[in-house]
Coordinates of N, CA and C in Angstrom, one line a residue:
M1 N 22.2 31.1 -59.7 CA 21.1 31.1 -60.6 C 21.7 30.7 -62.2
M2 N 21.0 29.9 -62.8 CA 21.3 29.5 -64.1 C 20.0 29.4 -64.9
V3 N 20.3 29.7 -66.2 CA 19.3 29.7 -67.2 C 19.8 29.0 -68.3
I4 N 18.8 28.0 -68.9 CA 19.1 27.3 -70.3 C 18.1 27.6 -71.2
V5 N 18.4 27.8 -72.5 CA 17.4 28.2 -73.4 C 18.0 27.2 -74.6
V6 N 16.8 26.3 -75.0 CA 16.9 25.3 -76.2 C 16.0 25.8 -77.2
E7 N 16.4 25.4 -78.4 CA 15.6 25.4 -79.7 C 15.7 24.3 -80.5
N8 N 14.6 23.9 -80.9 CA 14.4 22.5 -82.0 C 15.3 21.3 -81.2
V9 N 14.9 21.0 -79.9 CA 15.4 19.9 -79.3 C 14.3 18.9 -79.3
P10 N 14.6 17.6 -79.0 CA 13.7 16.7 -79.0 C 12.8 16.9 -77.4
P11 N 11.5 16.3 -77.6 CA 10.8 16.5 -76.3 C 11.2 15.8 -75.0
R12 N 11.9 14.7 -75.4 CA 12.6 14.0 -74.2 C 13.6 14.7 -73.3
L13 N 14.2 15.5 -74.1 CA 15.3 16.5 -73.5 C 14.7 17.6 -72.7
R14 N 13.5 18.1 -73.5 CA 12.7 19.0 -72.6 C 12.1 18.7 -71.4
G15 N 11.6 17.4 -71.6 CA 11.0 16.5 -70.2 C 12.0 16.5 -69.2
R16 N 13.3 16.2 -69.7 CA 14.3 15.9 -68.7 C 14.7 17.2 -68.0
L17 N 14.8 18.4 -68.7 CA 15.1 19.7 -68.0 C 14.0 20.0 -67.2
A18 N 12.8 19.7 -67.5 CA 11.7 20.2 -66.7 C 11.8 19.4 -65.2
I19 N 12.3 18.3 -65.2 CA 12.5 17.5 -64.0 C 13.3 18.4 -62.9
W20 N 14.3 19.1 -63.5 CA 15.6 19.8 -62.6 C 15.2 21.2 -62.6
L21 N 14.4 21.9 -63.6 CA 14.4 23.3 -63.9 C 13.0 23.7 -64.0
L22 N 12.6 24.8 -63.7 CA 11.3 25.6 -64.0 C 11.5 26.1 -65.4
E23 N 10.4 25.6 -66.2 CA 10.2 26.1 -67.7 C 9.3 27.4 -67.6
V24 N 9.9 28.7 -67.7 CA 9.2 29.6 -67.6 C 8.6 30.1 -68.9
R25 N 9.2 30.0 -69.9 CA 8.5 29.9 -71.3 C 9.1 28.7 -72.2
A26 N 8.5 28.6 -73.3 CA 8.8 27.4 -74.2 C 10.4 27.6 -74.4
G27 N 10.9 26.5 -73.9 CA 12.3 26.3 -74.2 C 13.3 27.2 -73.2
V28 N 12.8 27.6 -72.1 CA 13.5 28.6 -71.1 C 13.4 28.1 -70.0
Y29 N 14.5 27.5 -69.3 CA 14.4 26.9 -68.2 C 15.3 27.6 -67.1
V30 N 15.0 27.9 -65.9 CA 15.8 28.4 -64.8 C 15.8 27.5 -63.7
G31 N 16.8 27.8 -62.8 CA 17.1 27.2 -61.6 C 18.2 27.6 -60.9
N32 N 18.4 27.1 -59.7 CA 19.6 27.5 -58.8 C 20.2 26.1 -58.3
Y33 N 21.4 25.9 -58.7 CA 22.1 24.6 -58.5 C 23.6 25.0 -58.4
S34 N 24.4 24.0 -57.8 CA 25.7 24.0 -57.6 C 26.4 23.9 -59.0
V35 N 27.7 24.0 -58.9 CA 28.4 23.7 -60.2 C 28.3 22.4 -60.6
K36 N 28.4 21.3 -59.8 CA 28.6 20.2 -60.1 C 27.3 19.8 -60.8
V37 N 26.0 20.1 -60.0 CA 24.6 19.9 -60.8 C 24.5 20.4 -62.1
R38 N 24.9 21.8 -62.2 CA 25.0 22.4 -63.4 C 25.7 21.8 -64.5
E39 N 26.7 21.3 -64.3 CA 27.6 20.5 -65.2 C 27.0 19.3 -65.7
M40 N 26.3 18.5 -64.7 CA 25.6 17.2 -64.9 C 24.4 17.5 -66.0
I41 N 23.8 18.7 -65.5 CA 22.4 19.0 -66.5 C 23.0 19.3 -67.7
W42 N 24.0 20.1 -67.8 CA 24.6 20.5 -69.2 C 25.0 19.3 -70.1
N43 N 25.7 18.4 -69.5 CA 26.0 17.1 -70.1 C 24.9 16.5 -70.8
Q44 N 23.7 16.5 -70.0 CA 22.6 15.8 -70.6 C 22.0 16.8 -71.8
V45 N 22.2 18.0 -71.6 CA 21.8 18.9 -72.8 C 22.5 18.5 -74.1
E46 N 24.0 18.5 -73.8 CA 24.7 18.0 -74.9 C 24.6 16.8 -75.6
A47 N 24.1 15.9 -74.8 CA 23.8 14.5 -75.2 C 22.7 14.4 -75.9
G48 N 21.6 15.0 -75.5 CA 20.3 15.1 -76.1 C 19.9 16.1 -77.0
T49 N 20.8 17.0 -77.4 CA 20.3 18.2 -78.5 C 19.9 17.7 -79.7
E50 N 20.8 16.7 -80.4 CA 20.5 16.2 -81.6 C 20.7 17.5 -82.6
D51 N 19.8 17.9 -83.4 CA 19.8 18.9 -84.4 C 19.5 20.4 -83.9
G52 N 19.2 20.5 -82.6 CA 18.9 21.8 -82.2 C 20.0 22.5 -81.6
N53 N 19.8 23.4 -80.8 CA 20.9 24.1 -80.2 C 20.5 24.5 -78.6
A54 N 21.4 25.0 -77.8 CA 21.3 25.4 -76.4 C 22.3 26.3 -76.0
V55 N 21.9 27.2 -75.0 CA 22.9 28.1 -74.4 C 22.6 28.0 -73.0
L56 N 23.7 28.0 -72.2 CA 23.6 28.0 -70.7 C 24.1 29.2 -70.2
I57 N 23.4 29.8 -69.1 CA 24.0 31.3 -68.6 C 23.9 31.1 -67.1
W58 N 25.0 31.3 -66.4 CA 25.0 31.4 -65.0 C 25.7 32.5 -64.5
R59 N 25.4 32.8 -63.2 CA 26.0 33.8 -62.4 C 27.5 33.5 -62.2
D60 N 28.4 34.6 -62.3 CA 29.8 34.4 -62.3 C 30.5 35.6 -61.7
S61 N 31.6 35.5 -61.2 CA 32.2 36.8 -60.6 C 33.0 37.6 -61.8
S62 N 32.7 37.4 -63.0 CA 33.5 38.1 -63.8 C 32.9 39.6 -64.0
E63 N 33.5 40.4 -64.9 CA 33.0 41.8 -64.8 C 31.5 42.0 -65.3
S64 N 31.2 41.2 -66.3 CA 29.8 41.1 -66.7 C 28.7 40.7 -65.6
G65 N 29.3 39.9 -64.7 CA 28.5 39.3 -63.7 C 27.9 37.7 -64.0
F66 N 28.3 37.5 -65.2 CA 27.5 36.1 -65.8 C 28.4 35.5 -66.7
D67 N 28.4 34.3 -67.1 CA 29.1 33.7 -68.0 C 28.2 32.6 -68.9
F68 N 28.5 32.3 -70.0 CA 27.5 31.5 -70.8 C 28.4 30.4 -71.8
K69 N 27.7 29.4 -72.1 CA 28.4 28.6 -73.2 C 27.2 28.1 -74.1
T70 N 27.5 27.6 -75.3 CA 26.6 27.3 -76.1 C 27.0 25.9 -76.9
F71 N 25.8 25.2 -77.3 CA 26.0 23.9 -78.0 C 25.1 23.8 -79.1
G72 N 25.6 23.4 -80.2 CA 24.8 23.1 -81.5 C 24.9 24.3 -82.4
K73 N 24.2 24.2 -83.5 CA 24.5 25.1 -84.7 C 23.6 26.4 -84.4
N74 N 24.2 27.5 -84.6 CA 23.6 28.7 -84.3 C 24.6 29.8 -84.8
R75 N 23.8 31.0 -85.4 CA 24.5 32.1 -86.1 C 25.3 33.0 -85.0
R76 N 24.7 33.0 -83.8 CA 25.5 33.5 -82.6 C 26.4 32.6 -81.9
I77 N 27.7 33.2 -82.1 CA 28.7 32.3 -81.4 C 29.6 33.2 -80.5
P78 N 30.0 32.4 -79.3 CA 30.7 33.3 -78.3 C 32.1 33.6 -78.9
I79 N 32.5 34.8 -78.6 CA 34.0 35.0 -78.7 C 34.5 36.0 -77.7
E80 N 35.8 35.7 -77.3 CA 36.4 36.6 -76.3 C 37.3 37.6 -76.9
V81 N 37.0 39.0 -76.3 CA 37.9 40.2 -76.8 C 38.3 40.9 -75.6
D82 N 39.4 41.0 -75.4 CA 40.1 41.6 -74.2 C 39.6 40.9 -72.9
G83 N 39.5 39.6 -72.9 CA 39.3 39.1 -71.8 C 37.6 39.0 -71.4
M84 N 36.9 39.7 -72.3 CA 35.2 39.7 -72.2 C 34.7 38.8 -73.2
K85 N 33.8 38.2 -72.7 CA 33.1 37.3 -73.5 C 31.9 38.0 -74.3
L86 N 31.9 37.9 -75.5 CA 30.9 38.7 -76.5 C 30.5 37.6 -77.2
V87 N 29.3 38.3 -78.2 CA 28.6 37.3 -79.3 C 28.7 37.9 -80.6
S88 N 29.4 37.1 -81.4 CA 29.5 37.4 -82.9 C 28.4 36.7 -83.5
F89 N 27.9 37.4 -84.6 CA 27.0 36.9 -85.7 C 27.6 36.4 -86.9
L90 N 27.2 35.2 -87.3 CA 28.0 34.6 -88.5 C 27.0 35.1 -89.6
P91 N 27.7 35.2 -90.7 CA 26.6 35.8 -91.9 C 25.5 34.7 -92.3
E92 N 24.5 35.2 -92.8 CA 23.3 34.4 -93.1 C 23.7 33.6 -94.3
L93 N 23.3 32.2 -94.6 CA 23.7 31.4 -95.5 C 22.5 31.6 -96.5
P94 N 22.6 31.7 -97.7 CA 21.5 31.8 -98.7 C 20.6 30.6 -98.8
D95 N 19.5 30.5 -99.1 CA 18.7 29.5 -99.4 C 19.2 28.8 -100.7
D96 N 19.1 27.4 -100.4 CA 19.5 26.6 -101.8 C 18.9 27.2 -102.9
D97 N 17.6 27.5 -103.0 CA 16.9 28.1 -103.9 C 17.5 29.5 -104.6
D98 N 17.7 30.2 -103.8 CA 18.3 31.5 -103.9 C 19.7 31.4 -104.5
F99 N 20.5 30.5 -104.0 CA 21.9 30.2 -104.4 C 22.0 29.7 -105.8
L100 N 21.0 28.7 -106.1 CA 20.8 28.1 -107.4 C 20.4 29.1 -108.4
H101 N 19.6 30.1 -107.9 CA 18.9 31.0 -108.9 C 20.2 32.2 -109.1
Y102 N 21.1 32.3 -108.1 CA 22.2 33.3 -108.4 C 23.1 32.9 -109.3
L103 N 23.4 31.6 -108.9 CA 24.3 30.8 -109.9 C 23.9 30.7 -111.3
S104 N 22.5 30.7 -111.8 CA 22.2 30.4 -113.1 C 22.1 31.8 -113.8
M105 N 22.3 32.9 -113.1 CA 22.3 34.2 -113.8 C 23.5 34.6 -114.7

């Protein structure tokens, strides 16, 4: 089983994903493929994401039972702690207007 979630990607990538996977919600694709096909699909995601972002989740024999990888800019980034993959949140960047207002004080 594999799941791909995409945000802000071009329609052509969403269409390509819909050829291989079932889109169960907007931007959420599921399927069941071999490692080779999963990597081929992920290569297409990396090539077509442009300014968006994506995450791939698949069943794995790790302690958590799954593994994942991400692509593109996002506040959530994968980190490894004691051999277990977790998610860390980057701090929110201020809006340009808020930042300029802060500097003018």
